[in-house]
Each structure stands twice: as C-alpha cells, then as structure tokens.
XYZ file of C-alpha atoms in Angstrom:
232
model
C -18.266 18.745 -71.852
C -18.475 21.341 -74.470
C -16.929 21.333 -78.077
C -14.436 24.069 -76.672
C -13.448 21.635 -74.118
C -12.763 18.933 -76.492
C -10.469 21.119 -78.472
C -8.689 22.672 -75.578
C -7.500 19.152 -73.986
C -7.284 17.579 -77.126
C -10.135 14.911 -76.336
C -11.722 12.892 -78.948
C -15.392 11.742 -79.192
C -13.801 8.181 -78.351
C -12.007 9.519 -75.324
C -14.933 11.110 -74.014
C -17.240 8.045 -74.589
C -14.328 5.945 -72.755
C -14.340 8.314 -69.682
C -18.159 8.225 -69.560
C -18.115 4.517 -69.618
C -15.546 4.341 -66.664
C -17.804 6.893 -64.640
C -20.865 4.697 -65.298
C -18.992 1.509 -64.325
C -17.859 2.863 -61.094
C -20.967 4.226 -60.291
C -22.817 1.142 -61.225
C -20.634 -1.131 -59.172
C -21.111 1.102 -56.032
C -24.763 0.715 -56.381
C -24.567 -2.948 -56.980
C -22.364 -3.442 -53.707
C -24.197 -0.783 -51.411
C -27.810 -1.210 -52.459
C -28.581 -4.242 -54.638
C -25.887 -6.342 -52.892
C -27.563 -5.904 -49.658
C -30.603 -7.821 -50.858
C -28.605 -10.269 -52.815
C -26.219 -10.989 -49.881
C -22.645 -9.779 -51.243
C -19.782 -10.311 -49.502
C -19.699 -6.976 -48.060
C -23.272 -7.222 -46.815
C -22.487 -10.487 -45.327
C -19.384 -9.089 -43.376
C -21.460 -6.100 -42.104
C -23.780 -8.901 -40.302
C -20.742 -10.361 -38.888
C -19.702 -6.842 -37.546
C -22.908 -6.901 -35.639
C -22.317 -10.375 -34.301
C -18.729 -9.359 -33.364
C -20.313 -6.466 -31.252
C -22.905 -8.837 -29.403
C -19.768 -11.124 -28.580
C -17.772 -8.097 -27.345
C -20.865 -7.457 -24.863
C -20.261 -10.821 -22.901
C -16.482 -11.015 -23.199
C -15.010 -10.395 -19.699
C -11.852 -8.680 -21.235
C -12.354 -6.557 -24.328
C -8.525 -6.302 -25.513
C -9.334 -8.876 -28.339
C -11.999 -6.133 -29.618
C -10.099 -3.126 -29.311
C -6.861 -4.983 -30.809
C -9.240 -5.961 -34.041
C -10.533 -2.275 -34.387
C -6.955 -1.127 -34.041
C -5.881 -3.429 -36.973
C -8.602 -2.145 -39.159
C -7.810 1.652 -38.081
C -4.144 0.956 -39.202
C -5.342 -0.391 -42.593
C -7.110 2.835 -43.076
C -3.962 4.805 -42.175
C -1.726 3.083 -44.283
C -3.972 3.397 -47.422
C -4.401 7.164 -46.654
C -0.744 7.682 -46.626
C -0.315 5.654 -49.674
C -3.107 8.011 -51.541
C -0.921 11.147 -50.553
C 2.311 9.466 -51.901
C 0.181 8.567 -55.336
C -1.000 12.112 -55.628
C 2.517 13.525 -55.035
C 3.671 10.989 -58.039
C 0.952 12.477 -60.256
C 2.408 16.061 -59.576
C 6.025 14.872 -60.408
C 4.471 13.472 -63.725
C 2.621 16.707 -64.178
C 5.963 18.598 -63.940
C 7.613 16.381 -66.555
C 4.766 16.430 -68.844
C 6.934 16.981 -72.006
C 9.399 14.056 -71.490
C 6.375 11.759 -70.093
C 4.681 12.334 -73.522
C 7.746 11.523 -75.540
C 8.216 8.302 -73.587
C 4.686 7.225 -73.873
C 4.590 8.084 -77.823
C 8.088 6.033 -78.141
C 6.079 2.727 -76.805
C 4.589 0.486 -79.598
C 1.214 0.789 -77.773
C 1.561 4.319 -76.508
C -1.118 6.990 -77.404
C -0.263 9.746 -75.116
C -1.655 12.425 -77.277
C -0.878 16.087 -76.689
C 0.626 17.345 -73.461
C -2.788 18.931 -72.605
C -4.524 15.735 -72.752
C -1.815 14.025 -70.986
C -2.128 16.566 -68.164
C -5.956 16.144 -68.237
C -5.426 12.495 -67.745
C -3.235 12.887 -64.955
C -5.533 15.394 -63.302
C -8.299 12.853 -63.275
C -5.825 10.365 -61.739
C -5.190 12.666 -58.801
C -8.948 13.224 -58.302
C -9.210 9.551 -57.943
C -6.399 9.701 -55.271
C -7.628 12.538 -53.525
C -11.107 11.013 -53.179
C -9.419 7.734 -51.794
C -7.613 9.875 -49.274
C -10.444 11.479 -47.850
C -12.353 8.119 -47.622
C -9.545 6.402 -45.771
C -8.889 9.538 -43.725
C -12.747 9.607 -42.708
C -12.684 5.672 -42.207
C -9.417 5.904 -39.959
C -11.375 8.562 -37.676
C -14.819 6.490 -37.680
C -12.620 3.508 -36.506
C -11.377 5.677 -33.775
C -14.651 6.712 -32.698
C -15.754 2.815 -32.602
C -12.993 2.360 -30.280
C -14.537 5.084 -27.984
C -17.907 3.443 -28.242
C -16.281 -0.170 -27.626
C -14.856 1.536 -24.317
C -18.069 2.943 -23.077
C -20.125 -0.166 -23.462
C -21.033 -1.300 -19.915
C -19.085 -4.176 -18.310
C -19.562 -6.725 -15.340
C -23.181 -7.004 -14.324
C -24.491 -4.266 -16.594
C -23.322 -5.885 -19.668
C -26.694 -7.410 -20.060
C -28.628 -4.302 -19.608
C -30.480 -2.567 -22.079
C -27.906 0.430 -22.186
C -25.316 -1.762 -22.765
C -27.144 -3.545 -25.903
C -27.941 -0.056 -27.281
C -24.258 0.868 -27.136
C -23.030 -2.303 -28.921
C -25.414 -1.725 -31.623
C -24.194 1.965 -31.907
C -20.541 0.528 -32.051
C -21.527 -1.936 -34.651
C -23.211 0.616 -36.749
C -20.154 3.072 -36.360
C -17.931 0.120 -37.488
C -19.788 -0.562 -40.363
C -19.942 3.086 -41.595
C -16.300 3.257 -41.243
C -15.778 0.108 -43.310
C -18.223 1.550 -45.871
C -15.733 4.465 -46.226
C -12.830 2.205 -46.261
C -14.253 0.194 -49.175
C -15.239 3.212 -51.199
C -11.424 4.045 -51.001
C -10.205 0.759 -51.872
C -12.735 0.871 -54.720
C -11.219 3.962 -55.935
C -7.657 2.262 -56.072
C -9.085 -0.612 -58.086
C -10.619 1.672 -60.585
C -7.824 3.527 -60.697
C -6.010 0.699 -62.334
C -8.609 0.593 -64.993
C -8.141 4.358 -65.493
C -4.429 3.631 -66.170
C -5.412 1.905 -69.255
C -6.520 5.309 -70.631
C -2.855 6.287 -71.204
C -2.592 3.570 -73.526
C -5.508 4.656 -75.406
C -9.380 4.827 -75.115
C -10.018 1.346 -76.224
C -7.464 -0.012 -73.621
C -9.200 2.162 -71.254
C -12.436 0.476 -71.799
C -11.177 -3.128 -71.702
C -9.274 -2.238 -68.559
C -12.254 -0.847 -66.764
C -14.538 -3.889 -67.834
C -11.870 -6.243 -66.285
C -11.807 -4.307 -63.210
C -15.654 -4.360 -63.208
C -15.721 -8.021 -63.683
C -13.026 -9.087 -61.181
C -14.677 -7.023 -58.585
C -18.109 -8.310 -59.479
C -17.067 -11.938 -59.286
C -15.215 -11.554 -56.036
C -17.975 -9.902 -54.474
C -20.945 -12.199 -55.481
C -19.232 -15.585 -56.844
C -15.886 -15.881 -55.044
C -14.603 -18.756 -52.525
C -14.359 -15.970 -49.764
C -17.989 -15.090 -50.105
C -18.650 -19.048 -49.799
C -16.609 -19.409 -46.708
C -18.743 -16.863 -44.763
C -22.255 -17.676 -45.928
C-alpha cells in the first residue's frame, strides 16, 4: 500500500503490519493443512483417507441410502454456512451505513480504537471480503457435494459392483467428495480467521493477539487434538 493509501484510510504503520501478519498467518495455516499436513497426517488428511474408505464400503453395500444420507448431511452443512455468509455480508453493509454512530460507540468503550470513519469503513470492507470469499467456498462445496451424489448414483450395483468400472466410479466419487470438503474447509477457515480479524476493531495489537490465538487453536486441533487421536 502506498503512502497515499495510508493517509486516505487513516492506516498507521502498525495497522499495516498487523494486517500483513493476519494475511501471512492465514496463508501459512492453509499451506500447513493442505500441503505439509498431508505428510504429517493432520486431521484433515486423515479424514480424506476415510472418504476413500467410505466409497469402498459404498461399493459393496446392497442399499446406498446411508451413503446418500451422509452426502446430503454434508451438503446441508454447506448450504447453512453459505446462507450465514450472506447474512454476515448484510450485517457489514448495515454497519457501513451507520459508520458515524458505530465509530462513536466504539470510541466510547475503554478499549475501543475505531479511528476515523475511513479506517472503520476500510476494516468493514475487509471483513465483507472475508465473508464473500467464504460464501463462494461454501456455495461451490454445496455444488460439488451434489455432483458427488450423482457419482454415487452412477456407480454400478449388483453383480457389476466388483467390476473395474464400478471401482473407477467409486474413486471418482471419493475424489469429488474430498475436493468438496476442501472447499468447505476453506470456507470454515475464513470464518475462524474472521474472528481474529474482529480484533482489529479494538486496535492493531489486539488484532495480532487474536490472529495468533486463532492460528494456535486451529493448529492444535489439526495436529494435537483428541479428535485426531480418535481417528488415527
């Protein structure tokens, strides 16, 4: 960001550094989970293996109602979060419309550091971008889970369920389900880091602390949690 941008939005060097730290933590955690975590067997990578085992079991089941119900549950979760993302964007727009009043309220708090109206609106715009990103991720995950249901339905049954064509279709369904889950996870990751982003409204120091806390909690749950131990 140029010096003109700092002046225009009322950003200080500390604000810019805190925002840069936030972006770095988000990108670093995404790399840890999606690339490094595959080798270190993080919770997400382990569950991805179970998706493959799920489709292997789907092949030999005489009735696939259970499989379609599980996939439908995953799809409904994506739908819920996509709708919630739109509500969050609407709430941000509402706050944007009442920027003057919101700045006064925050400044009245003992810990409030709302800054100027321009800075407040810049922060809200960033929050909206996060929720718009989450909406697209959840919306695409919903569609991919729908495609997965089609692939499950297209998998041969009966005597043909042990054929090479059936095994190939089950592999496609597992891959589609894993891709859908990856987009869903990215949307949820946006929600989690949005919690850290909220710390910016209380000041850049709180922003850094909140972002670090979110990163630490997510990392622990991914690699050192009871849930990971349960599926190992």
